[in-house]
Short mmCIF file of C-alpha atoms and ligand atoms in Angstrom, two decimals:
data_model
loop_
_atom_site.label_atom_id
_atom_site.label_comp_id
_atom_site.label_asym_id
_atom_site.label_seq_id
_atom_site.Cartn_x
_atom_site.Cartn_y
_atom_site.Cartn_z
CA MET A 1442 -0.17 -0.04 -0.05
CA SER A 1443 1.69 3.35 -1.08
CA ASN A 1444 1.36 6.46 1.16
CA THR A 1445 -1.28 7.88 -1.11
CA ASN A 1446 -3.75 4.81 -1.06
CA VAL A 1447 -6.71 5.44 0.93
CA GLN A 1448 -8.35 1.69 1.77
CA ILE A 1449 -11.90 1.65 0.97
CA PHE A 1450 -13.77 -0.04 3.71
CA ASP A 1451 -17.33 -0.83 2.54
CA THR A 1452 -20.20 -1.36 5.05
CA THR A 1453 -23.09 -1.51 3.04
CA LEU A 1454 -23.66 -4.85 4.41
CA ARG A 1455 -23.69 -3.79 7.88
CA ASP A 1456 -24.31 -0.24 8.69
CA GLY A 1457 -26.01 0.13 5.26
CA GLU A 1458 -28.30 -2.66 5.94
CA GLN A 1459 -29.56 -0.88 9.47
CA VAL A 1460 -31.83 1.35 7.27
CA PRO A 1461 -35.10 0.43 8.58
CA GLY A 1462 -36.99 -2.20 6.27
CA CYS A 1463 -33.94 -2.85 4.31
CA LYS A 1464 -32.77 -6.31 5.66
CA LEU A 1465 -30.96 -8.61 3.35
CA ASN A 1466 -31.05 -12.17 3.30
CA THR A 1467 -27.82 -14.46 2.91
CA GLU A 1468 -28.04 -14.86 -0.81
CA GLN A 1469 -28.51 -11.22 -1.42
CA LYS A 1470 -25.52 -10.33 0.68
CA VAL A 1471 -23.48 -12.80 -1.25
CA ILE A 1472 -24.59 -11.16 -4.54
CA ILE A 1473 -23.46 -7.70 -3.27
CA ALA A 1474 -20.33 -9.18 -1.67
CA GLU A 1475 -19.21 -10.68 -4.92
CA GLN A 1476 -19.68 -7.27 -6.69
CA LEU A 1477 -17.98 -5.25 -4.05
CA ASP A 1478 -14.86 -7.59 -4.42
CA LEU A 1479 -14.64 -6.96 -8.11
CA LEU A 1480 -15.39 -3.43 -7.54
CA GLY A 1481 -11.85 -3.30 -5.84
CA VAL A 1482 -13.13 -2.34 -2.18
CA ASP A 1483 -10.16 -3.26 0.49
CA ILE A 1484 -12.59 -4.50 3.37
CA ILE A 1485 -16.22 -5.79 3.43
CA GLU A 1486 -17.92 -5.36 6.60
CA ALA A 1487 -20.41 -8.46 6.01
CA GLY A 1488 -22.41 -8.05 9.43
CA PHE A 1489 -22.59 -8.15 13.13
CA PRO A 1490 -22.53 -12.20 13.72
CA VAL A 1491 -23.92 -12.14 16.93
CA SER A 1492 -26.86 -10.10 16.33
CA SER A 1493 -28.61 -12.74 14.66
CA PRO A 1494 -28.33 -16.41 13.45
CA GLY A 1495 -29.34 -14.96 10.00
CA ASP A 1496 -26.45 -12.47 10.07
CA PHE A 1497 -23.91 -15.09 11.53
CA ALA A 1498 -24.78 -17.18 8.32
CA SER A 1499 -24.19 -14.36 5.99
CA VAL A 1500 -20.85 -13.21 7.34
CA GLU A 1501 -20.00 -16.84 7.00
CA ALA A 1502 -21.47 -17.11 3.46
CA VAL A 1503 -19.69 -13.98 2.52
CA SER A 1504 -16.53 -15.31 3.87
CA LYS A 1505 -16.22 -18.20 1.84
CA ILE A 1506 -16.88 -16.47 -1.59
CA VAL A 1507 -14.93 -13.29 -1.29
CA LYS A 1508 -11.49 -13.61 -2.92
CA ASN A 1509 -9.77 -10.54 -2.55
CA ALA A 1510 -10.94 -8.09 -0.02
CA THR A 1511 -10.53 -8.48 3.94
CA VAL A 1512 -13.81 -9.69 5.37
CA CYS A 1513 -14.89 -8.17 8.32
CA GLY A 1514 -17.30 -8.74 11.36
CA LEU A 1515 -18.40 -6.23 13.84
CA THR A 1516 -18.47 -6.74 17.55
CA ARG A 1517 -19.17 -4.97 20.75
CA SER A 1518 -16.42 -5.10 23.50
CA VAL A 1519 -18.18 -8.37 24.71
CA GLU A 1520 -16.20 -11.74 24.85
CA ASN A 1521 -19.02 -13.60 23.38
CA ASP A 1522 -19.58 -10.98 20.40
CA ILE A 1523 -15.80 -11.88 19.40
CA LYS A 1524 -15.69 -15.23 19.90
CA VAL A 1525 -18.90 -15.45 17.58
CA ALA A 1526 -17.26 -13.23 15.10
CA ALA A 1527 -14.19 -15.08 14.77
CA GLU A 1528 -16.43 -18.15 14.29
CA ALA A 1529 -18.26 -16.75 11.60
CA LEU A 1530 -15.23 -15.61 9.81
CA LYS A 1531 -13.30 -18.75 10.10
CA TYR A 1532 -13.48 -19.25 6.06
CA ALA A 1533 -12.27 -15.99 5.19
CA LYS A 1534 -9.14 -15.60 3.40
CA LYS A 1535 -8.30 -12.24 5.13
CA PRO A 1536 -10.63 -12.02 8.65
CA ARG A 1537 -10.82 -8.93 10.43
CA ILE A 1538 -12.41 -8.38 13.78
CA HIS A 1539 -14.03 -4.83 14.43
CA THR A 1540 -14.55 -4.29 17.98
CA GLY A 1541 -14.81 -1.17 20.18
CA ILE A 1542 -16.97 0.72 22.61
CA GLY A 1543 -18.51 4.33 23.18
CA THR A 1544 -15.79 6.74 24.08
CA SER A 1545 -17.67 9.95 24.27
CA ASP A 1546 -18.82 11.58 27.88
CA SER A 1547 -22.39 10.98 26.94
CA HIS A 1548 -21.85 7.27 26.25
CA ILE A 1549 -19.70 6.65 29.06
CA LYS A 1550 -22.08 8.44 31.46
CA PHE A 1551 -25.40 7.38 30.05
CA LYS A 1552 -24.97 4.06 27.93
CA PHE A 1553 -22.35 2.27 30.28
CA ARG A 1554 -23.03 4.19 33.53
CA SER A 1555 -19.13 3.88 33.63
CA ASN A 1556 -15.87 6.19 33.87
CA ARG A 1557 -12.87 6.86 31.49
CA GLU A 1558 -10.68 4.24 33.29
CA ALA A 1559 -13.12 1.55 32.79
CA ILE A 1560 -13.76 2.32 29.42
CA ILE A 1561 -10.26 1.96 28.54
CA GLU A 1562 -9.93 -1.26 30.48
CA ARG A 1563 -12.67 -2.84 28.42
CA ALA A 1564 -11.25 -1.67 25.14
CA VAL A 1565 -7.81 -2.94 25.93
CA ALA A 1566 -9.44 -6.55 27.02
CA ALA A 1567 -11.71 -6.58 23.72
CA VAL A 1568 -8.59 -6.00 21.59
CA ARG A 1569 -6.47 -8.59 23.29
CA TYR A 1570 -9.40 -11.22 23.08
CA ALA A 1571 -9.89 -10.68 19.39
CA LYS A 1572 -6.26 -10.68 18.56
CA SER A 1573 -6.41 -14.42 20.23
CA PHE A 1574 -8.36 -14.98 16.84
CA VAL A 1575 -7.06 -13.22 14.16
CA GLU A 1576 -4.15 -10.81 13.47
CA ASP A 1577 -6.10 -7.86 11.99
CA VAL A 1578 -8.20 -6.27 14.72
CA GLU A 1579 -9.98 -2.60 14.04
CA PHE A 1580 -11.05 -0.81 17.04
CA TYR A 1581 -13.71 1.78 16.93
CA ALA A 1582 -14.14 4.55 19.43
CA GLU A 1583 -17.77 4.95 19.04
CA ASP A 1584 -18.76 8.65 19.00
CA ALA A 1585 -15.32 9.79 18.69
CA GLY A 1586 -16.71 12.79 16.85
CA ARG A 1587 -17.82 13.93 20.25
CA THR A 1588 -15.18 12.69 22.35
CA ASP A 1589 -12.34 14.96 24.20
CA ASN A 1590 -9.55 14.66 22.01
CA GLU A 1591 -6.96 14.02 24.68
CA PHE A 1592 -8.76 11.22 26.02
CA LEU A 1593 -9.48 9.54 22.62
CA ALA A 1594 -5.37 9.92 22.18
CA LYS A 1595 -5.22 7.94 25.33
CA VAL A 1596 -7.75 5.19 24.04
CA CYS A 1597 -6.06 4.93 20.93
CA GLU A 1598 -2.64 4.68 22.49
CA GLU A 1599 -3.66 1.81 24.71
CA VAL A 1600 -5.67 -0.20 21.87
CA ILE A 1601 -2.37 -0.12 19.77
CA LYS A 1602 -0.31 -1.62 22.46
CA ALA A 1603 -2.74 -4.28 22.83
CA GLY A 1604 -2.54 -4.84 18.81
CA ALA A 1605 -5.00 -3.04 17.13
CA THR A 1606 -4.00 -2.53 13.63
CA VAL A 1607 -6.72 -0.09 12.63
CA LEU A 1608 -8.22 2.89 14.71
CA ASN A 1609 -11.61 3.73 13.42
CA ILE A 1610 -12.75 7.33 14.71
CA PRO A 1611 -16.56 7.58 13.97
CA ASP A 1612 -18.43 10.60 13.95
CA THR A 1613 -21.14 8.36 14.88
CA THR A 1614 -23.85 11.28 15.33
CA GLY A 1615 -22.75 13.26 12.31
CA TYR A 1616 -22.08 16.35 14.31
CA CYS A 1617 -18.63 16.99 13.65
CA LEU A 1618 -17.75 20.07 10.93
CA PRO A 1619 -14.97 19.14 8.13
CA GLN A 1620 -12.07 21.05 9.94
CA GLU A 1621 -13.04 20.06 13.27
CA TYR A 1622 -12.84 16.27 12.10
CA GLY A 1623 -10.13 16.95 9.97
CA ALA A 1624 -7.98 18.38 13.28
CA LYS A 1625 -9.13 15.53 15.41
CA ILE A 1626 -7.37 13.29 12.92
CA LYS A 1627 -4.14 15.47 12.65
CA PHE A 1628 -4.33 15.51 16.60
CA LEU A 1629 -4.18 11.86 16.61
CA LYS A 1630 -1.47 11.31 14.12
CA GLU A 1631 0.74 13.81 15.98
CA ASN A 1632 0.07 12.79 19.81
CA VAL A 1633 -0.51 9.18 19.75
CA LYS A 1634 2.39 7.02 20.66
CA GLY A 1635 2.88 4.10 18.26
CA ILE A 1636 0.16 5.41 15.52
CA ASP A 1637 2.81 4.59 12.95
CA LYS A 1638 1.69 1.11 13.38
CA ALA A 1639 -1.83 1.61 13.08
CA ILE A 1640 -4.37 3.20 10.31
CA LEU A 1641 -6.53 5.70 11.02
CA SER A 1642 -10.19 5.38 9.71
CA CYS A 1643 -12.80 7.72 8.78
CA HIS A 1644 -16.33 6.65 9.80
CA CYS A 1645 -18.56 9.74 9.24
CA HIS A 1646 -22.77 9.66 9.54
CA ASN A 1647 -24.58 12.31 7.51
CA ASP A 1648 -26.91 14.01 10.09
CA LEU A 1649 -25.96 17.33 8.93
CA GLY A 1650 -24.98 16.31 5.30
CA LEU A 1651 -21.36 16.25 5.93
CA ALA A 1652 -20.42 12.70 5.96
CA THR A 1653 -18.50 12.93 2.44
CA ALA A 1654 -16.44 16.27 3.23
CA ASN A 1655 -15.68 15.10 6.43
CA SER A 1656 -14.04 11.64 5.37
CA ILE A 1657 -12.14 13.84 2.87
CA GLU A 1658 -10.83 16.13 5.36
CA GLY A 1659 -9.95 13.24 7.64
CA ALA A 1660 -7.94 11.59 4.73
CA ILE A 1661 -6.41 14.78 3.53
CA ASN A 1662 -5.01 14.87 7.35
CA GLY A 1663 -3.77 11.63 7.32
CA ALA A 1664 -6.68 8.84 7.71
CA ARG A 1665 -5.80 6.03 5.32
CA GLN A 1666 -9.10 4.13 5.44
CA ILE A 1667 -12.43 5.35 4.84
CA GLU A 1668 -15.79 3.76 5.76
CA CYS A 1669 -18.96 4.04 3.24
CA THR A 1670 -21.55 2.54 1.79
CA ILE A 1671 -22.90 2.34 -1.69
CA ASN A 1672 -25.40 5.37 -2.07
CA GLY A 1673 -24.69 6.62 1.37
CA ILE A 1674 -27.31 4.31 2.88
CA GLY A 1675 -27.14 3.64 6.51
CA GLU A 1676 -28.50 4.70 9.99
CA ARG A 1677 -30.66 7.82 10.12
CA ALA A 1678 -29.05 10.13 7.51
CA GLY A 1679 -26.92 7.53 6.31
CA ASN A 1680 -23.46 6.86 5.86
CA THR A 1681 -20.20 8.49 3.75
CA ALA A 1682 -21.28 7.37 0.24
CA LEU A 1683 -18.61 5.44 -1.32
CA GLU A 1684 -19.07 6.68 -4.77
CA GLU A 1685 -18.57 10.34 -3.74
CA VAL A 1686 -15.25 9.87 -1.77
CA VAL A 1687 -14.11 7.81 -4.66
CA MET A 1688 -14.67 10.00 -7.32
CA ILE A 1689 -13.52 13.10 -5.34
CA MET A 1690 -10.13 11.83 -4.77
CA LYS A 1691 -10.12 10.74 -8.35
CA GLN A 1692 -11.27 14.11 -9.72
CA HIS A 1693 -8.80 16.19 -7.52
CA PRO A 1694 -5.49 14.41 -8.27
CA TYR A 1695 -3.47 17.02 -6.60
CA LEU A 1696 -4.82 15.86 -3.19
CA ASN A 1697 -2.42 12.93 -3.88
CA LEU A 1698 -4.98 10.39 -2.46
CA ASP A 1699 -6.06 7.28 -4.56
CA THR A 1700 -8.23 3.95 -4.11
CA ASN A 1701 -8.10 0.61 -5.83
CA ILE A 1702 -11.75 1.19 -7.07
CA ASN A 1703 -12.68 0.14 -10.65
CA THR A 1704 -14.89 3.07 -10.96
CA PRO A 1705 -16.74 2.23 -14.24
CA MET A 1706 -18.78 -0.36 -12.12
CA LEU A 1707 -20.22 2.12 -9.47
CA TYR A 1708 -23.34 2.86 -11.34
CA ASP A 1709 -24.62 -0.89 -11.90
CA LEU A 1710 -23.43 -1.51 -8.21
CA SER A 1711 -25.64 1.37 -7.04
CA GLN A 1712 -28.61 0.00 -9.00
CA LEU A 1713 -27.99 -3.62 -7.61
CA VAL A 1714 -27.85 -2.18 -4.10
CA SER A 1715 -30.95 -0.21 -4.65
CA ASP A 1716 -32.84 -3.23 -6.37
CA HIS A 1717 -32.06 -5.38 -3.31
CA MET A 1718 -32.50 -3.22 -0.67
CA GLY A 1719 -35.67 -1.52 -2.23
CA ILE A 1720 -34.67 2.05 -1.60
CA TYR A 1721 -33.33 4.26 -4.63
CA ALA A 1722 -31.15 7.08 -4.52
CA GLN A 1723 -32.55 10.54 -4.87
CA PRO A 1724 -32.77 11.54 -8.73
CA ASN A 1725 -30.25 14.71 -8.00
CA LYS A 1726 -27.94 12.01 -5.54
CA ALA A 1727 -24.20 12.90 -6.75
CA ILE A 1728 -22.69 10.32 -8.97
CA VAL A 1729 -25.39 7.77 -9.15
CA GLY A 1730 -28.68 9.74 -9.30
CA ALA A 1731 -30.98 9.67 -12.42
CA ASN A 1732 -30.26 13.10 -12.95
CA ALA A 1733 -26.38 13.32 -12.11
CA PHE A 1734 -25.57 13.54 -15.73
CA ALA A 1735 -28.72 15.03 -17.34
CA HIS A 1736 -29.19 18.55 -18.59
CA SER A 1737 -32.38 20.49 -18.89
CA SER A 1738 -31.81 24.15 -19.08
CA GLY A 1739 -31.42 25.62 -22.75
CA ILE A 1740 -28.16 27.04 -21.69
CA HIS A 1741 -26.55 24.17 -20.29
CA GLN A 1742 -27.60 21.96 -23.19
CA ASP A 1743 -26.04 24.13 -25.68
CA GLY A 1744 -22.78 24.04 -23.95
CA VAL A 1745 -22.75 20.60 -23.39
CA ILE A 1746 -23.54 19.57 -26.96
CA LYS A 1747 -20.72 21.71 -28.04
CA ASN A 1748 -18.42 20.25 -25.24
CA ARG A 1749 -19.45 18.08 -22.40
CA GLU A 1750 -16.96 19.42 -20.18
CA THR A 1751 -18.72 23.01 -20.20
CA TYR A 1752 -21.02 21.59 -17.58
CA GLU A 1753 -19.76 18.17 -16.68
CA ILE A 1754 -16.77 17.55 -14.32
CA ILE A 1755 -17.04 13.85 -14.60
CA ASP A 1756 -17.03 11.67 -17.83
CA PRO A 1757 -19.92 9.83 -17.27
CA LYS A 1758 -18.43 6.57 -18.56
CA ASP A 1759 -15.90 6.63 -15.63
CA VAL A 1760 -18.65 5.70 -13.27
CA GLY A 1761 -20.27 3.42 -15.64
CA VAL A 1762 -23.15 5.61 -17.12
CA THR A 1763 -23.59 5.24 -20.92
CA GLU A 1764 -23.82 8.92 -22.15
CA SER A 1765 -25.14 12.41 -20.62
CA ALA A 1766 -28.99 12.99 -21.23
CA ILE A 1767 -30.22 16.08 -23.13
CA VAL A 1768 -33.64 15.97 -21.34
CA LEU A 1769 -36.19 18.13 -23.18
CA THR A 1770 -38.87 20.45 -21.34
CA ALA A 1771 -40.00 23.95 -21.59
CA ARG A 1772 -36.81 25.10 -20.52
CA SER A 1773 -34.79 23.74 -23.64
CA GLY A 1774 -33.48 25.81 -26.30
CA ARG A 1775 -33.31 24.98 -30.33
CA ALA A 1776 -29.93 23.34 -29.84
CA ALA A 1777 -31.32 20.40 -27.45
CA LEU A 1778 -34.47 20.07 -29.81
CA ALA A 1779 -32.31 19.78 -32.85
CA TYR A 1780 -29.86 17.17 -31.31
CA ARG A 1781 -32.56 15.04 -29.97
CA ALA A 1782 -34.59 15.38 -33.36
CA LYS A 1783 -31.35 14.06 -35.04
CA ASN A 1784 -31.04 11.14 -32.73
CA VAL A 1785 -34.47 10.27 -33.98
CA GLY A 1786 -33.89 10.58 -37.59
CA TYR A 1787 -35.09 14.41 -38.45
CA GLU A 1788 -32.38 16.66 -39.70
CA LEU A 1789 -33.88 19.87 -39.45
CA THR A 1790 -32.53 23.27 -41.34
CA LYS A 1791 -32.57 26.38 -39.31
CA LEU A 1792 -35.63 27.69 -40.69
CA GLN A 1793 -37.39 24.17 -40.22
CA LEU A 1794 -36.24 24.15 -36.79
CA ASP A 1795 -37.71 27.71 -35.98
CA VAL A 1796 -41.04 26.49 -37.08
CA VAL A 1797 -40.85 23.07 -34.87
CA TYR A 1798 -39.44 24.72 -32.02
CA LYS A 1799 -42.88 26.94 -31.61
CA ASP A 1800 -44.75 23.96 -31.85
CA PHE A 1801 -42.25 22.28 -29.38
CA LEU A 1802 -42.64 24.78 -26.66
CA LYS A 1803 -46.36 24.55 -26.63
CA PHE A 1804 -46.16 21.05 -26.14
CA ALA A 1805 -43.40 21.16 -23.68
CA ASP A 1806 -45.56 23.84 -21.52
CA ALA A 1807 -48.27 21.27 -21.11
CA LYS A 1808 -45.97 18.30 -20.22
CA LYS A 1809 -43.08 17.91 -17.80
CA GLU A 1810 -40.88 16.13 -20.02
CA VAL A 1811 -40.93 15.69 -24.04
CA LEU A 1812 -39.94 12.39 -25.15
CA ASP A 1813 -38.78 10.59 -28.11
CA ASN A 1814 -42.26 9.66 -29.28
CA ASP A 1815 -43.37 13.16 -28.60
CA ILE A 1816 -41.03 14.55 -31.06
CA HIS A 1817 -42.20 11.90 -33.69
CA THR A 1818 -45.81 13.49 -32.93
CA ILE A 1819 -44.68 17.30 -32.87
CA ILE A 1820 -42.94 16.77 -36.24
CA GLU A 1821 -45.58 15.03 -37.90
CA SER A 1822 -48.19 17.42 -37.02
CA SER A 1823 -45.88 20.13 -37.85
CA SER A 1824 -46.31 22.49 -41.43
CA ILE A 1825 -42.87 21.40 -42.42
CA TYR A 1826 -43.39 17.65 -42.24
CA ASN A 1827 -43.85 17.28 -45.82
CA GLU A 1828 -40.54 18.80 -46.61
CA LEU A 1829 -38.73 15.98 -44.25
CA ARG A 1830 -40.38 13.19 -46.48
O1 KIV B 2895 -21.15 4.89 13.87
C1 KIV B 2895 -20.52 4.15 14.47
O2 KIV B 2895 -19.79 4.46 15.30
C2 KIV B 2895 -20.71 2.65 14.13
C3 KIV B 2895 -19.50 1.83 14.92
C4 KIV B 2895 -20.35 0.59 15.31
C5 KIV B 2895 -18.36 1.66 14.23
O3 KIV B 2895 -21.12 2.41 13.07
ZN1 ZN B 2896 -21.70 3.80 11.72
#
């Protein structure tokens, strides 16, 4: 792994599956995991094995079929969780146990009714126990986003000593601002003894719409793993969207951050996950939404028809979308109408276009979108139709 490489930890099958009503069965998890492996994700978090017999079976089945990625199972800092996760992961070529505990004052006081010292003891014991089963142990400091940095550094130091190979710094509640989250990662990089032995990981939630920005800021400040989900699905407002962080790093090479993701697979994977989970990305969703490469206003359409780059910063083929769409609405101009008419077989002169355009606008004002068969209707009922035959 080069110093610029950011590992992509996909948690679609675990945090993503926590969306109410989006439960996946084992067969579905296996289908998605196979595609994630081909996509080139570095780690697949396949589930939370102790949570149910079904999830145990899914983690086990995913472990059997994944060829390249590390397969990971989530646990709490509880011995039985860890033992069960190790059992579910036993067929994985590269198994990882993901264990952890809440570290913010709020979690320590209200969830655990405990104190900082006792939390560190539990964290260390969990990592040591996980280490007795697998070499690769990731520790999460739940609610790290709201955890005091000095205490967080102490926790990180102790779990590294116990053998943690990855330190997950979750902004569990999606509270942090990007500069705050970036500064937290920088603080840990600079203040945790032994940090060179571990990878810092960003795990950001989207409650304020900042999950992607926070993850990128974390990577800029030294994190080398990002935890994310396809389409940004996940608990509450969701997790960091895999397709967004990957394309940000690709489109901004000066950041010196790269991934192993085969980006032309992104669109199909987004559709696959939507179909299995039964929830679809909103049309304006970055990268994979239905309108991400659709142009509807006349000014934009004229530009895109002349040169795609006038209004597109990503080549749609780079994310697996066949081509940009020129959508015809009452806001479209002559250039778009001529372009779409040509696509369905009518080469219009400037004068013919002037005539048809008037008819088109009347039609478009009455309809949300003008489709190919509507173009035929408009042209066939136009006064210039005979000239085209
Ligand atoms: O958001 C979170 O803190 C989590 C942990 C369990 C890693 O999902
Ligand atoms: Zn989470």
